[in-house]
PDB file of C-alpha atoms in Angstrom:
ATOM      1  CA  ILE D   1       1.077  16.838   5.536  1.00 45.00           C
ATOM      2  CA  LEU D   2      -1.393  14.438   7.511  1.00 49.00           C
ATOM      3  CA  ASP D   3      -4.359  15.534   5.242  1.00 45.00           C
ATOM      4  CA  ARG D   4      -2.900  14.953   2.159  1.00 46.00           C
ATOM      5  CA  MET D   5      -1.296  11.421   3.488  1.00 49.00           C
ATOM      6  CA  ASN D   6      -5.059  10.484   4.351  1.00 47.00           C
ATOM      7  CA  VAL D   7      -6.083  11.219   1.514  1.00 41.00           C
ATOM      8  CA  GLU D   8      -3.659   9.995  -0.822  1.00 49.00           C
ATOM      9  CA  ASN D   9      -3.265   6.661   1.021  1.00 48.00           C
ATOM     10  CA  MET D  10      -5.858   6.107   3.286  1.00 41.00           C
ATOM     11  CA  GLN D  11      -8.312   6.212   0.565  1.00 43.00           C
ATOM     12  CA  ARG D  12      -6.047   3.673  -1.521  1.00 52.00           C
ATOM     13  CA  SER D  13      -4.733   1.149   1.460  1.00 58.00           C
ATOM     14  CA  ASP D  14      -6.943  -1.330  -0.452  1.00 69.00           C
ATOM     15  CA  GLU D  15      -5.340  -0.634  -3.423  1.00 79.00           C
ATOM     16  CA  PRO D  16      -5.422  -4.341  -5.191  1.00 84.00           C
ATOM     17  CA  PRO D  17      -1.991  -5.344  -6.866  1.00 87.00           C
ATOM     18  CA  ARG D  18      -1.901  -4.856 -10.931  1.00 88.00           C
ATOM     19  CA  PRO D  19       0.779  -5.769 -13.514  1.00 90.00           C
ATOM     20  CA  LEU D  20       2.786  -2.545 -13.677  1.00 90.00           C
ATOM     21  CA  PRO D  21       5.383  -2.624 -16.612  1.00 92.00           C
ATOM     22  CA  ILE D  22       8.807  -1.697 -15.027  1.00 93.00           C
ATOM     23  CA  ASN D  23       9.179   0.904 -17.652  1.00 94.00           C
ATOM     24  CA  GLU D  24       5.487   2.405 -16.627  1.00 95.00           C
ATOM     25  CA  LEU D  25       7.050   2.263 -12.819  1.00 95.00           C
ATOM     26  CA  VAL D  26       9.615   4.611 -13.773  1.00 96.00           C
ATOM     27  CA  GLU D  27       8.084   6.869 -15.803  1.00 96.00           C
ATOM     28  CA  ASP D  28       5.468   7.053 -13.170  1.00 96.00           C
ATOM     29  CA  ILE D  29       8.250   7.808 -10.394  1.00 96.00           C
ATOM     30  CA  LYS D  30       9.846  10.167 -12.748  1.00 96.00           C
ATOM     31  CA  HIS D  31       6.717  12.081 -12.991  1.00 94.00           C
ATOM     32  CA  SER D  32       6.441  12.508  -8.993  1.00 90.00           C
ATOM     33  CA  LEU D  33      10.029  14.142  -9.154  1.00 92.00           C
ATOM     34  CA  ALA D  34      10.533  17.868  -9.990  1.00 92.00           C
ATOM     35  CA  ALA D  35      11.782  18.331 -13.491  1.00 93.00           C
ATOM     36  CA  ALA D  36      15.313  19.259 -12.359  1.00 91.00           C
ATOM     37  CA  GLN D  37      15.365  16.214 -10.064  1.00 93.00           C
ATOM     38  CA  VAL D  38      14.655  14.074 -13.072  1.00 94.00           C
ATOM     39  CA  GLN D  39      17.838  15.627 -15.015  1.00 92.00           C
ATOM     40  CA  GLU D  40      19.831  14.650 -11.859  1.00 93.00           C
ATOM     41  CA  LEU D  41      18.396  11.162 -11.441  1.00 95.00           C
ATOM     42  CA  ALA D  42      20.170   8.082 -12.907  1.00 95.00           C
ATOM     43  CA  VAL D  43      18.043   5.179 -13.362  1.00 96.00           C
ATOM     44  CA  LEU D  44      19.621   1.590 -13.531  1.00 95.00           C
ATOM     45  CA  GLN D  45      17.134  -1.187 -14.348  1.00 93.00           C
ATOM     46  CA  ASP D  46      19.470  -4.543 -14.188  1.00 88.00           C
ATOM     47  CA  THR D  47      16.424  -6.816 -14.030  1.00 87.00           C
ATOM     48  CA  THR D  48      15.345  -9.817 -16.186  1.00 86.00           C
ATOM     49  CA  LEU D  49      11.596  -8.697 -15.322  1.00 83.00           C
ATOM     50  CA  ARG D  50       9.217  -7.102 -17.758  1.00 87.00           C
ATOM     51  CA  THR D  51       6.536  -6.565 -15.598  1.00 87.00           C
ATOM     52  CA  ILE D  52       5.827  -6.710 -11.601  1.00 89.00           C
ATOM     53  CA  THR D  53       2.390  -7.311  -9.982  1.00 88.00           C
ATOM     54  CA  VAL D  54       2.173  -4.631  -7.001  1.00 89.00           C
ATOM     55  CA  PRO D  55      -0.272  -2.077  -5.291  1.00 89.00           C
ATOM     56  CA  GLY D  56       1.394   0.682  -7.735  1.00 90.00           C
ATOM     57  CA  HIS D  57       0.489   4.002  -6.799  1.00 90.00           C
ATOM     58  CA  ALA D  58       1.774   2.594  -3.126  1.00 90.00           C
ATOM     59  CA  LEU D  59       4.916   1.633  -4.547  1.00 93.00           C
ATOM     60  CA  VAL D  60       5.623   5.018  -6.446  1.00 93.00           C
ATOM     61  CA  GLN D  61       4.941   7.148  -3.288  1.00 91.00           C
ATOM     62  CA  ALA D  62       7.246   4.863  -0.977  1.00 93.00           C
ATOM     63  CA  VAL D  63       9.925   5.496  -3.905  1.00 96.00           C
ATOM     64  CA  GLN D  64       9.294   8.768  -4.324  1.00 94.00           C
ATOM     65  CA  ILE D  65       9.466   9.492  -0.279  1.00 92.00           C
ATOM     66  CA  LEU D  66      13.214   7.573  -0.846  1.00 94.00           C
ATOM     67  CA  LEU D  67      14.241   9.799  -3.661  1.00 96.00           C
ATOM     68  CA  GLN D  68      13.133  13.020  -2.115  1.00 92.00           C
ATOM     69  CA  ASN D  69      15.379  12.549   0.745  1.00 91.00           C
ATOM     70  CA  ALA D  70      18.293  11.588  -1.336  1.00 93.00           C
ATOM     71  CA  PHE D  71      18.011  14.793  -3.014  1.00 93.00           C
ATOM     72  CA  ASP D  72      17.508  16.548   0.165  1.00 89.00           C
ATOM     73  CA  ALA D  73      20.920  15.225   1.769  1.00 84.00           C
ATOM     74  CA  SER D  74      22.654  15.477  -1.457  1.00 85.00           C
ATOM     75  CA  PRO D  75      24.521  18.459  -2.033  1.00 84.00           C
ATOM     76  CA  ARG D  76      22.906  20.970  -4.537  1.00 81.00           C
ATOM     77  CA  ASP D  77      26.039  21.747  -6.382  1.00 82.00           C
ATOM     78  CA  ASN D  78      27.128  17.915  -6.729  1.00 78.00           C
ATOM     79  CA  ARG D  79      23.863  15.813  -6.622  1.00 80.00           C
ATOM     80  CA  GLN D  80      24.190  12.434  -7.325  1.00 84.00           C
ATOM     81  CA  VAL D  81      21.255  10.206  -6.669  1.00 94.00           C
ATOM     82  CA  SER D  82      20.649   7.020  -8.615  1.00 95.00           C
ATOM     83  CA  LEU D  83      17.612   4.882  -8.490  1.00 97.00           C
ATOM     84  CA  THR D  84      18.681   1.121  -9.753  1.00 97.00           C
ATOM     85  CA  LEU D  85      15.963  -1.897  -9.954  1.00 96.00           C
ATOM     86  CA  ARG D  86      17.339  -5.351  -9.896  1.00 95.00           C
ATOM     87  CA  ASN D  87      15.847  -8.871  -9.002  1.00 92.00           C
ATOM     88  CA  THR D  88      17.668 -11.788  -7.628  1.00 91.00           C
ATOM     89  CA  ALA D  89      15.888 -15.570  -7.519  1.00 86.00           C
ATOM     90  CA  ASP D  90      14.076 -14.511  -4.677  1.00 87.00           C
ATOM     91  CA  ASP D  91      13.511 -10.882  -4.609  1.00 92.00           C
ATOM     92  CA  PHE D  92      13.008  -7.582  -6.269  1.00 94.00           C
ATOM     93  CA  ILE D  93      14.921  -4.564  -4.961  1.00 96.00           C
ATOM     94  CA  ILE D  94      14.592  -1.143  -5.728  1.00 97.00           C
ATOM     95  CA  GLU D  95      17.744   1.102  -4.228  1.00 97.00           C
ATOM     96  CA  VAL D  96      17.882   4.641  -3.807  1.00 97.00           C
ATOM     97  CA  ARG D  97      21.660   5.986  -3.549  1.00 95.00           C
ATOM     98  CA  ASP D  98      22.756   9.594  -2.476  1.00 93.00           C
ATOM     99  CA  ASN D  99      26.284  11.070  -2.147  1.00 89.00           C
ATOM    100  CA  GLY D 100      25.313  13.020   1.053  1.00 87.00           C
ATOM    101  CA  MET D 101      26.532  13.384   4.763  1.00 84.00           C
ATOM    102  CA  GLY D 102      25.461   9.782   5.709  1.00 78.00           C
ATOM    103  CA  MET D 103      24.044   8.990   8.851  1.00 75.00           C
ATOM    104  CA  SER D 104      25.632   7.667  12.248  1.00 70.00           C
ATOM    105  CA  ALA D 105      24.803   4.198  13.438  1.00 68.00           C
ATOM    106  CA  GLU D 106      23.009   5.858  16.309  1.00 71.00           C
ATOM    107  CA  GLN D 107      20.617   7.816  13.649  1.00 69.00           C
ATOM    108  CA  LEU D 108      20.306   4.529  11.787  1.00 67.00           C
ATOM    109  CA  GLN D 109      18.753   2.813  14.912  1.00 73.00           C
ATOM    110  CA  HIS D 110      15.696   5.290  14.982  1.00 61.00           C
ATOM    111  CA  VAL D 111      15.062   5.486  10.873  1.00 68.00           C
ATOM    112  CA  GLY D 112      11.465   4.352  10.069  1.00 58.00           C
ATOM    113  CA  GLU D 113      10.077   5.728  13.401  1.00 60.00           C
ATOM    114  CA  PRO D 114       7.504   7.836  13.438  1.00 60.00           C
ATOM    115  CA  PHE D 115       8.302  11.311  13.670  1.00 53.00           C
ATOM    116  CA  PHE D 116      12.443  10.893  13.602  1.00 55.00           C
ATOM    117  CA  THR D 117      14.061  13.083  11.368  1.00 58.00           C
ATOM    118  CA  THR D 118      17.679  14.114  11.147  1.00 60.00           C
ATOM    119  CA  LYS D 119      16.220  17.413   8.937  1.00 55.00           C
ATOM    120  CA  SER D 120      14.843  20.205  10.793  1.00 52.00           C
ATOM    121  CA  PRO D 121      11.389  20.548  11.936  1.00 54.00           C
ATOM    122  CA  GLN D 122      10.504  23.131   9.444  1.00 55.00           C
ATOM    123  CA  ARG D 123      11.304  20.625   6.255  1.00 58.00           C
ATOM    124  CA  SER D 124      10.098  17.532   7.971  1.00 55.00           C
ATOM    125  CA  MET D 125       7.711  16.111  10.366  1.00 55.00           C
ATOM    126  CA  GLY D 126       9.496  12.504  10.263  1.00 57.00           C
ATOM    127  CA  LEU D 127       6.809  10.624   8.365  1.00 73.00           C
ATOM    128  CA  GLY D 128       8.209   9.655   5.060  1.00 80.00           C
ATOM    129  CA  LEU D 129      10.612   6.642   5.785  1.00 85.00           C
ATOM    130  CA  PHE D 130       7.710   5.302   8.078  1.00 85.00           C
ATOM    131  CA  LEU D 131       5.453   5.501   5.730  1.00 86.00           C
ATOM    132  CA  ALA D 132       7.567   3.888   3.028  1.00 90.00           C
ATOM    133  CA  ARG D 133       8.641   1.284   5.620  1.00 90.00           C
ATOM    134  CA  LEU D 134       4.745   0.410   5.815  1.00 87.00           C
ATOM    135  CA  VAL D 135       4.618   0.116   1.965  1.00 89.00           C
ATOM    136  CA  ALA D 136       7.584  -2.561   2.206  1.00 91.00           C
ATOM    137  CA  GLU D 137       5.842  -4.385   4.910  1.00 89.00           C
ATOM    138  CA  ARG D 138       2.481  -4.747   2.749  1.00 87.00           C
ATOM    139  CA  LEU D 139       4.373  -6.087  -0.083  1.00 89.00           C
ATOM    140  CA  GLN D 140       5.697  -8.689   2.615  1.00 89.00           C
ATOM    141  CA  GLY D 141       9.258  -7.022   2.296  1.00 93.00           C
ATOM    142  CA  THR D 142      11.885  -4.664   4.143  1.00 94.00           C
ATOM    143  CA  LEU D 143      13.058  -1.391   4.238  1.00 94.00           C
ATOM    144  CA  THR D 144      17.011  -1.196   4.767  1.00 93.00           C
ATOM    145  CA  LEU D 145      19.150   1.550   5.134  1.00 92.00           C
ATOM    146  CA  ARG D 146      22.895   1.563   4.738  1.00 92.00           C
ATOM    147  CA  SER D 147      24.923   4.344   5.383  1.00 89.00           C
ATOM    148  CA  ALA D 148      28.006   5.920   7.364  1.00 80.00           C
ATOM    149  CA  ALA D 149      28.615   9.303   8.158  1.00 78.00           C
ATOM    150  CA  GLY D 150      30.190  11.192   4.873  1.00 80.00           C
ATOM    151  CA  GLN D 151      29.296   8.067   2.801  1.00 84.00           C
ATOM    152  CA  GLY D 152      25.959   8.829   1.869  1.00 88.00           C
ATOM    153  CA  THR D 153      23.150   6.728   2.223  1.00 92.00           C
ATOM    154  CA  VAL D 154      21.621   3.744   0.268  1.00 94.00           C
ATOM    155  CA  ALA D 155      17.879   3.013   0.995  1.00 95.00           C
ATOM    156  CA  ALA D 156      16.152  -0.346  -0.280  1.00 97.00           C
ATOM    157  CA  ILE D 157      13.438  -1.570  -0.467  1.00 97.00           C
ATOM    158  CA  LYS D 158      13.050  -5.542  -0.955  1.00 96.00           C
ATOM    159  CA  PHE D 159      10.245  -7.865  -1.442  1.00 94.00           C
ATOM    160  CA  PRO D 160       9.546 -11.266  -2.114  1.00 88.00           C
ATOM    161  CA  VAL D 161       9.614 -13.070  -5.592  1.00 72.00           C
ATOM    162  CA  HIS D 162       5.855 -13.885  -5.382  1.00 68.00           C
ATOM    163  CA  TRP D 163       4.626 -10.304  -5.926  1.00 57.00           C
ATOM    164  CA  TYR D 164       5.827 -10.288  -9.298  1.00 49.00           C
ATOM    165  CA  SER D 165       5.549 -12.114 -12.553  1.00 48.00           C
ATOM    166  CA  GLN D 166       7.894 -12.397 -15.472  1.00 44.00           C
ATOM    167  CA  THR D 167       5.185 -11.650 -18.423  1.00 41.00           C
ATOM    168  CA  PRO D 168       2.607  -8.847 -18.380  1.00 40.00           C
ATOM    169  CA  GLY D 169      -0.657  -9.973 -17.052  1.00 42.00           C
ATOM    170  CA  ALA D 170       0.370 -13.659 -15.602  1.00 42.00           C
ATOM    171  CA  PRO D 171      -0.987 -13.868 -12.269  1.00 41.00           C
ATOM    172  CA  SER D 172       0.843 -13.393  -9.111  1.00 38.00           C
TER     173      SER D 172
END
């Protein structure tokens, strides 16, 4: 896992922001998932934007981490994972919602810390949300989680409007 993180992330840590059409972002995210997960994913694009200017590989990887966590948390017989892309006047927001068991307030306090996980040690090292948080911070944004026991979890990456543009190829 650490070797893969080094190869995929560290070599691209200087990945420059590039114009990325929203539809291409969604397709890249879907390509990072297993075929069954793509079928179980509901995507809502509630954005007026056609293109965002971001380090695309890093953002796709961060969203893939959030989606994998959502699929892992959701019951296999009733997976309801959604991906929502939207913008406000100030921010671009990517939300991942699951219908899992949720997390307690105590667990939420530690989410995103290196090596903290709610999964068994055989399934996770507790680095996924830490890496997703680093990507959000690189975009001068945040990674937040809202959850309550028995009510699922919503993970959101939010970054400022200055990272994106309305038209493909426009300067950021």
